Amino acid sequence: MTNHSDSEVPRQEIFKNVQANGNITVGDITQIYKTVNNLGELPKPTGFPQNIPASNTDKFVGRERELERLYQQLQSNHSVVIAAVEGMGGVGKTELAIQYSLLHLQLDNYPGGICWLRARESDIGLQILQFATTDLSLYPPEDLELPEQVRWCWQHWRQGETLIVFDDVKNYSHVKPYLPPQPSQFKVLITTRLKLDLAGSLFLSVLSETDALLLLAQLIGEEKQNQELALAKELCQRLGYLPLALQLVGRYVKKRNITLADMLKRLEEKGLGHPSLVVKENDPTWTLNVKRGVAAAFELSWSELSDDAQQLGCLLSLFALAPIPWSLLEGAATEQDSEELEDARVELENLHLLQGGDTYQLHQLIQEFLRNKQNNLVNADKQKNNFCKVLVEVAQSIPSSPTLQLITSVKDAIAHLAEIAQNLTDAVSDENLIWVFGGLDRFYSGQGLYAIAEPWCKQCVSVVQTRLGEEHPSVATSYNNLAALYDSQGRYSEAEPLYKKALSIAELSLGVDHPSTATIRKNLKLLGDNYT
């Protein structure tokens, strides 16, 4: 890393370019964070009332464009401007607001002060009064009701542009009565997991891989990361490039002095339940000022969902980490009518737990969190059964020689069918088990993608054999399908013993005159004609 310590670079040197032109750009912000890891490390200028909380990160990365955009949105003169930073828990909304506040505190852009309010708490009005009395020496008449006292404070506030931050808004209607009046000197910045759809809304996504690696290197050391770069990339991917998750896991790796390979193994075994992703509030020495772990951050959103939305979230978790067609969700959600389902979808979208339009997708860590919830549902097995049933119906619709139109119509379901084949075969009925793998085989081999189809055919033999026994008719079918795959590729010497094995099982379990037995016998004969 090339960052200097604060003592090496004077404050005026860090901000000289910005102060010279009176504006601030992405380039300026990038240069500032190349010079200093985190603005919270710098001495704060005096003379400006502020209660900015401590930063939660060792290094602030990857948000230069968002900082510039917030600055631009909050520049409108002589009116209240509201900018909202929206996104799911753990993505870094609060940290972005902290860094924005620290940056403009250093640039003297809010001479009226920076007032930070914890919006999740119920006493927003009292927090405003406390700031006004302790930081501005304002004492409203005691005979006024609380809303009038707050209004009095706004009217008598110190002159100059002022930043008011409402952090972690969970109900906008609770905040609205306490917003400053218009027109006025106040600029309002809101952070929220809600989808407010304000004109000044800014959606905050996860970090890019480059920025995630930069953050991880700051936490575990650049040398260690370079030694295990491939594993570092895998770890960032496993954590969904989520800043809070990277912070917690990075500190855990450093504290325990373990390898990234060991960390990945531990996460694989315990997932979100691993101690690295759970903040120990009585052990601040390594968690610094991080207030909530990843699971705890998601738990806040979960607790605000209705029963219908929780049910939908659990159902979504069963799907693969791939786009999810809404039609599949509707088919699997048999216990909810379309209106209830739509309302539940809106709830998940509003808390940024779900993103999409006609198709939807979950963040990897949210999927894992919701899967843990799904396992504890009273109707968990029934929900899994319904999910598998819908995907089996898709598999059954795929013919042995699918058309391009058919392939296009089912392609978005294939990743989810593969998810069942890998992780949910226990929820598939005996009679449908072979269809899970057969659908994948037909989809890929029907396009000539034999190398992709082959592992599914082999897995089908193994899974069906283990569950149903060697002499079950489905085992005969699975051998026949694998033989047919080899047959299609001209691998006749590999196909012949499989056809013979399939025929032997079919004759014993179904009888020599059964249509399925006849089909296998015909396949073997045709192979013999080609083979010779």
CSV table of C-alpha atoms in Angstrom, one decimal, residues 324-498:
chain,number,residue,atom,x,y,z
A,324,ILE,CA,-35.2,-16.5,-11.1
A,325,PRO,CA,-38.2,-16.2,-13.5
A,326,TRP,CA,-41.3,-14.9,-11.7
A,327,SER,CA,-43.4,-17.5,-13.3
A,328,LEU,CA,-41.4,-20.3,-11.5
A,329,LEU,CA,-42.0,-18.5,-8.2
A,330,GLU,CA,-45.7,-18.2,-8.8
A,331,GLY,CA,-45.8,-21.9,-9.6
A,332,ALA,CA,-44.0,-22.9,-6.5
A,333,ALA,CA,-45.8,-20.5,-4.1
A,334,THR,CA,-49.0,-22.7,-4.0
A,335,GLU,CA,-50.1,-21.4,-0.6
A,336,GLN,CA,-50.2,-17.7,-1.6
A,337,ASP,CA,-52.5,-16.1,-4.2
A,338,SER,CA,-51.1,-13.7,-6.8
A,339,GLU,CA,-52.0,-10.6,-4.9
A,340,GLU,CA,-50.4,-11.8,-1.7
A,341,LEU,CA,-47.4,-12.8,-3.6
A,342,GLU,CA,-47.1,-9.5,-5.3
A,343,ASP,CA,-47.3,-7.6,-2.0
A,344,ALA,CA,-44.6,-9.9,-0.5
A,345,ARG,CA,-42.4,-9.3,-3.5
A,346,VAL,CA,-42.7,-5.5,-3.1
A,347,GLU,CA,-41.8,-5.9,0.6
A,348,LEU,CA,-38.6,-7.7,-0.3
A,349,GLU,CA,-37.7,-5.2,-3.0
A,350,ASN,CA,-38.4,-2.3,-0.6
A,351,LEU,CA,-35.8,-3.6,1.8
A,352,HIS,CA,-33.3,-4.3,-1.0
A,353,LEU,CA,-33.3,-8.0,-0.2
A,354,LEU,CA,-34.4,-8.7,-3.8
A,355,GLN,CA,-33.5,-7.1,-7.1
A,356,GLY,CA,-35.0,-7.6,-10.5
A,357,GLY,CA,-37.9,-7.1,-12.9
A,358,ASP,CA,-39.4,-10.1,-14.7
A,359,THR,CA,-36.6,-12.2,-13.2
A,360,TYR,CA,-35.1,-11.8,-9.7
A,361,GLN,CA,-31.9,-12.6,-8.0
A,362,LEU,CA,-30.6,-12.9,-4.4
A,363,HIS,CA,-27.3,-11.8,-3.0
A,364,GLN,CA,-25.2,-14.8,-2.1
A,365,LEU,CA,-25.1,-14.0,1.6
A,366,ILE,CA,-28.8,-13.2,1.7
A,367,GLN,CA,-29.5,-16.5,0.1
A,368,GLU,CA,-27.6,-18.3,2.8
A,369,PHE,CA,-29.3,-16.3,5.5
A,370,LEU,CA,-32.7,-17.1,4.1
A,371,ARG,CA,-31.9,-20.8,3.7
A,372,ASN,CA,-31.2,-21.0,7.4
A,373,LYS,CA,-34.6,-19.4,8.0
A,374,GLN,CA,-36.2,-21.8,5.5
A,375,ASN,CA,-34.8,-24.8,7.3
A,376,ASN,CA,-36.7,-23.7,10.5
A,377,LEU,CA,-40.0,-23.2,8.8
A,378,VAL,CA,-42.9,-25.3,10.0
A,379,ASN,CA,-43.8,-26.0,6.3
A,380,ALA,CA,-40.1,-26.3,5.1
A,381,ASP,CA,-40.5,-29.7,3.6
A,382,LYS,CA,-43.7,-28.8,1.8
A,383,GLN,CA,-42.2,-25.7,0.4
A,384,LYS,CA,-39.2,-27.7,-0.9
A,385,ASN,CA,-41.5,-30.3,-2.4
A,386,ASN,CA,-43.5,-27.6,-4.2
A,387,PHE,CA,-40.4,-26.0,-5.5
A,388,CYS,CA,-39.0,-29.3,-6.8
A,389,LYS,CA,-42.4,-30.2,-8.4
A,390,VAL,CA,-42.5,-27.0,-10.5
A,391,LEU,CA,-38.9,-27.6,-11.8
A,392,VAL,CA,-39.7,-31.3,-12.5
A,393,GLU,CA,-42.6,-30.2,-14.7
A,394,VAL,CA,-40.1,-28.0,-16.7
A,395,ALA,CA,-37.8,-31.0,-17.0
A,396,GLN,CA,-40.7,-33.2,-18.3
A,397,SER,CA,-41.5,-30.6,-21.0
A,398,ILE,CA,-38.1,-31.0,-22.6
A,399,PRO,CA,-38.1,-33.5,-25.5
A,400,SER,CA,-35.1,-35.6,-26.5
A,401,SER,CA,-34.6,-33.4,-29.5
A,402,PRO,CA,-35.6,-29.9,-28.3
A,403,THR,CA,-36.1,-27.0,-30.8
A,404,LEU,CA,-34.3,-23.7,-30.4
A,405,GLN,CA,-37.6,-22.2,-29.3
A,406,LEU,CA,-38.1,-24.8,-26.6
A,407,ILE,CA,-34.5,-24.3,-25.4
A,408,THR,CA,-35.0,-20.6,-25.2
A,409,SER,CA,-38.2,-21.0,-23.2
A,410,VAL,CA,-36.7,-23.2,-20.5
A,411,LYS,CA,-33.1,-22.0,-20.3
A,412,ASP,CA,-33.7,-19.7,-17.3
A,413,ALA,CA,-35.0,-22.8,-15.3
A,414,ILE,CA,-31.9,-25.0,-15.9
A,415,ALA,CA,-29.7,-23.5,-13.2
A,416,HIS,CA,-32.5,-24.1,-10.7
A,417,LEU,CA,-33.0,-27.7,-11.9
A,418,ALA,CA,-29.2,-28.2,-11.4
A,419,GLU,CA,-29.6,-26.8,-7.9
A,420,ILE,CA,-32.1,-29.5,-7.1
A,421,ALA,CA,-29.9,-32.2,-8.6
A,422,GLN,CA,-27.0,-31.1,-6.4
A,423,ASN,CA,-28.7,-30.2,-3.2
A,424,LEU,CA,-32.4,-31.1,-3.0
A,425,THR,CA,-33.0,-34.6,-4.4
A,426,ASP,CA,-34.4,-35.6,-1.0
A,427,ALA,CA,-37.4,-33.4,-1.7
A,428,VAL,CA,-38.1,-35.1,-5.0
A,429,SER,CA,-40.5,-38.0,-5.1
A,430,ASP,CA,-39.2,-41.4,-6.2
A,431,GLU,CA,-41.1,-41.4,-9.5
A,432,ASN,CA,-39.8,-37.9,-10.4
A,433,LEU,CA,-36.2,-38.4,-9.3
A,434,ILE,CA,-35.0,-39.5,-12.7
A,435,TRP,CA,-36.6,-36.5,-14.4
A,436,VAL,CA,-34.4,-34.0,-12.6
A,437,PHE,CA,-31.3,-35.4,-14.3
A,438,GLY,CA,-33.1,-36.4,-17.5
A,439,GLY,CA,-34.2,-32.8,-18.0
A,440,LEU,CA,-30.6,-31.6,-17.7
A,441,ASP,CA,-29.4,-34.4,-20.0
A,442,ARG,CA,-32.0,-33.5,-22.7
A,443,PHE,CA,-31.4,-29.8,-22.5
A,444,TYR,CA,-27.6,-30.2,-23.0
A,445,SER,CA,-27.3,-33.3,-25.2
A,446,GLY,CA,-30.2,-31.9,-27.4
A,447,GLN,CA,-27.8,-29.1,-28.3
A,448,GLY,CA,-24.8,-31.4,-28.8
A,449,LEU,CA,-23.3,-30.3,-25.5
A,450,TYR,CA,-22.4,-33.9,-24.5
A,451,ALA,CA,-19.5,-33.0,-22.2
A,452,ILE,CA,-21.9,-31.0,-20.0
A,453,ALA,CA,-24.7,-33.6,-20.2
A,454,GLU,CA,-22.4,-36.6,-19.3
A,455,PRO,CA,-21.8,-35.7,-15.6
A,456,TRP,CA,-25.6,-35.4,-15.0
A,457,CYS,CA,-26.2,-38.8,-16.6
A,458,LYS,CA,-23.6,-40.4,-14.4
A,459,GLN,CA,-24.9,-38.7,-11.3
A,460,CYS,CA,-28.4,-39.9,-12.2
A,461,VAL,CA,-27.2,-43.5,-12.2
A,462,SER,CA,-25.6,-43.0,-8.8
A,463,VAL,CA,-28.4,-41.2,-7.1
A,464,VAL,CA,-31.2,-43.4,-8.4
A,465,GLN,CA,-29.2,-46.5,-7.6
A,466,THR,CA,-28.5,-45.4,-4.0
A,467,ARG,CA,-32.1,-44.4,-3.3
A,468,LEU,CA,-34.1,-47.0,-5.2
A,469,GLY,CA,-31.8,-50.0,-5.4
A,470,GLU,CA,-30.1,-51.7,-8.3
A,471,GLU,CA,-33.1,-53.5,-9.6
A,472,HIS,CA,-35.5,-50.5,-9.9
A,473,PRO,CA,-36.9,-49.6,-13.3
A,474,SER,CA,-35.5,-46.1,-13.0
A,475,VAL,CA,-32.0,-47.5,-12.7
A,476,ALA,CA,-32.6,-49.3,-16.0
A,477,THR,CA,-33.7,-45.9,-17.5
A,478,SER,CA,-30.7,-44.1,-16.1
A,479,TYR,CA,-28.3,-46.7,-17.6
A,480,ASN,CA,-30.2,-46.4,-20.9
A,481,ASN,CA,-29.9,-42.6,-20.9
A,482,LEU,CA,-26.1,-42.7,-20.3
A,483,ALA,CA,-25.7,-45.4,-23.0
A,484,ALA,CA,-27.7,-43.2,-25.4
A,485,LEU,CA,-25.4,-40.3,-24.7
A,486,TYR,CA,-22.4,-42.4,-25.6
A,487,ASP,CA,-24.2,-43.8,-28.6
A,488,SER,CA,-24.8,-40.2,-29.9
A,489,GLN,CA,-21.1,-39.5,-29.8
A,490,GLY,CA,-20.1,-42.8,-31.5
A,491,ARG,CA,-18.7,-44.2,-28.2
A,492,TYR,CA,-20.2,-47.6,-29.0
A,493,SER,CA,-17.9,-49.7,-26.9
A,494,GLU,CA,-18.9,-47.7,-23.8
A,495,ALA,CA,-22.6,-47.6,-24.7
A,496,GLU,CA,-23.0,-51.4,-25.3
A,497,PRO,CA,-22.4,-52.7,-21.7
A,498,LEU,CA,-24.7,-50.0,-20.3
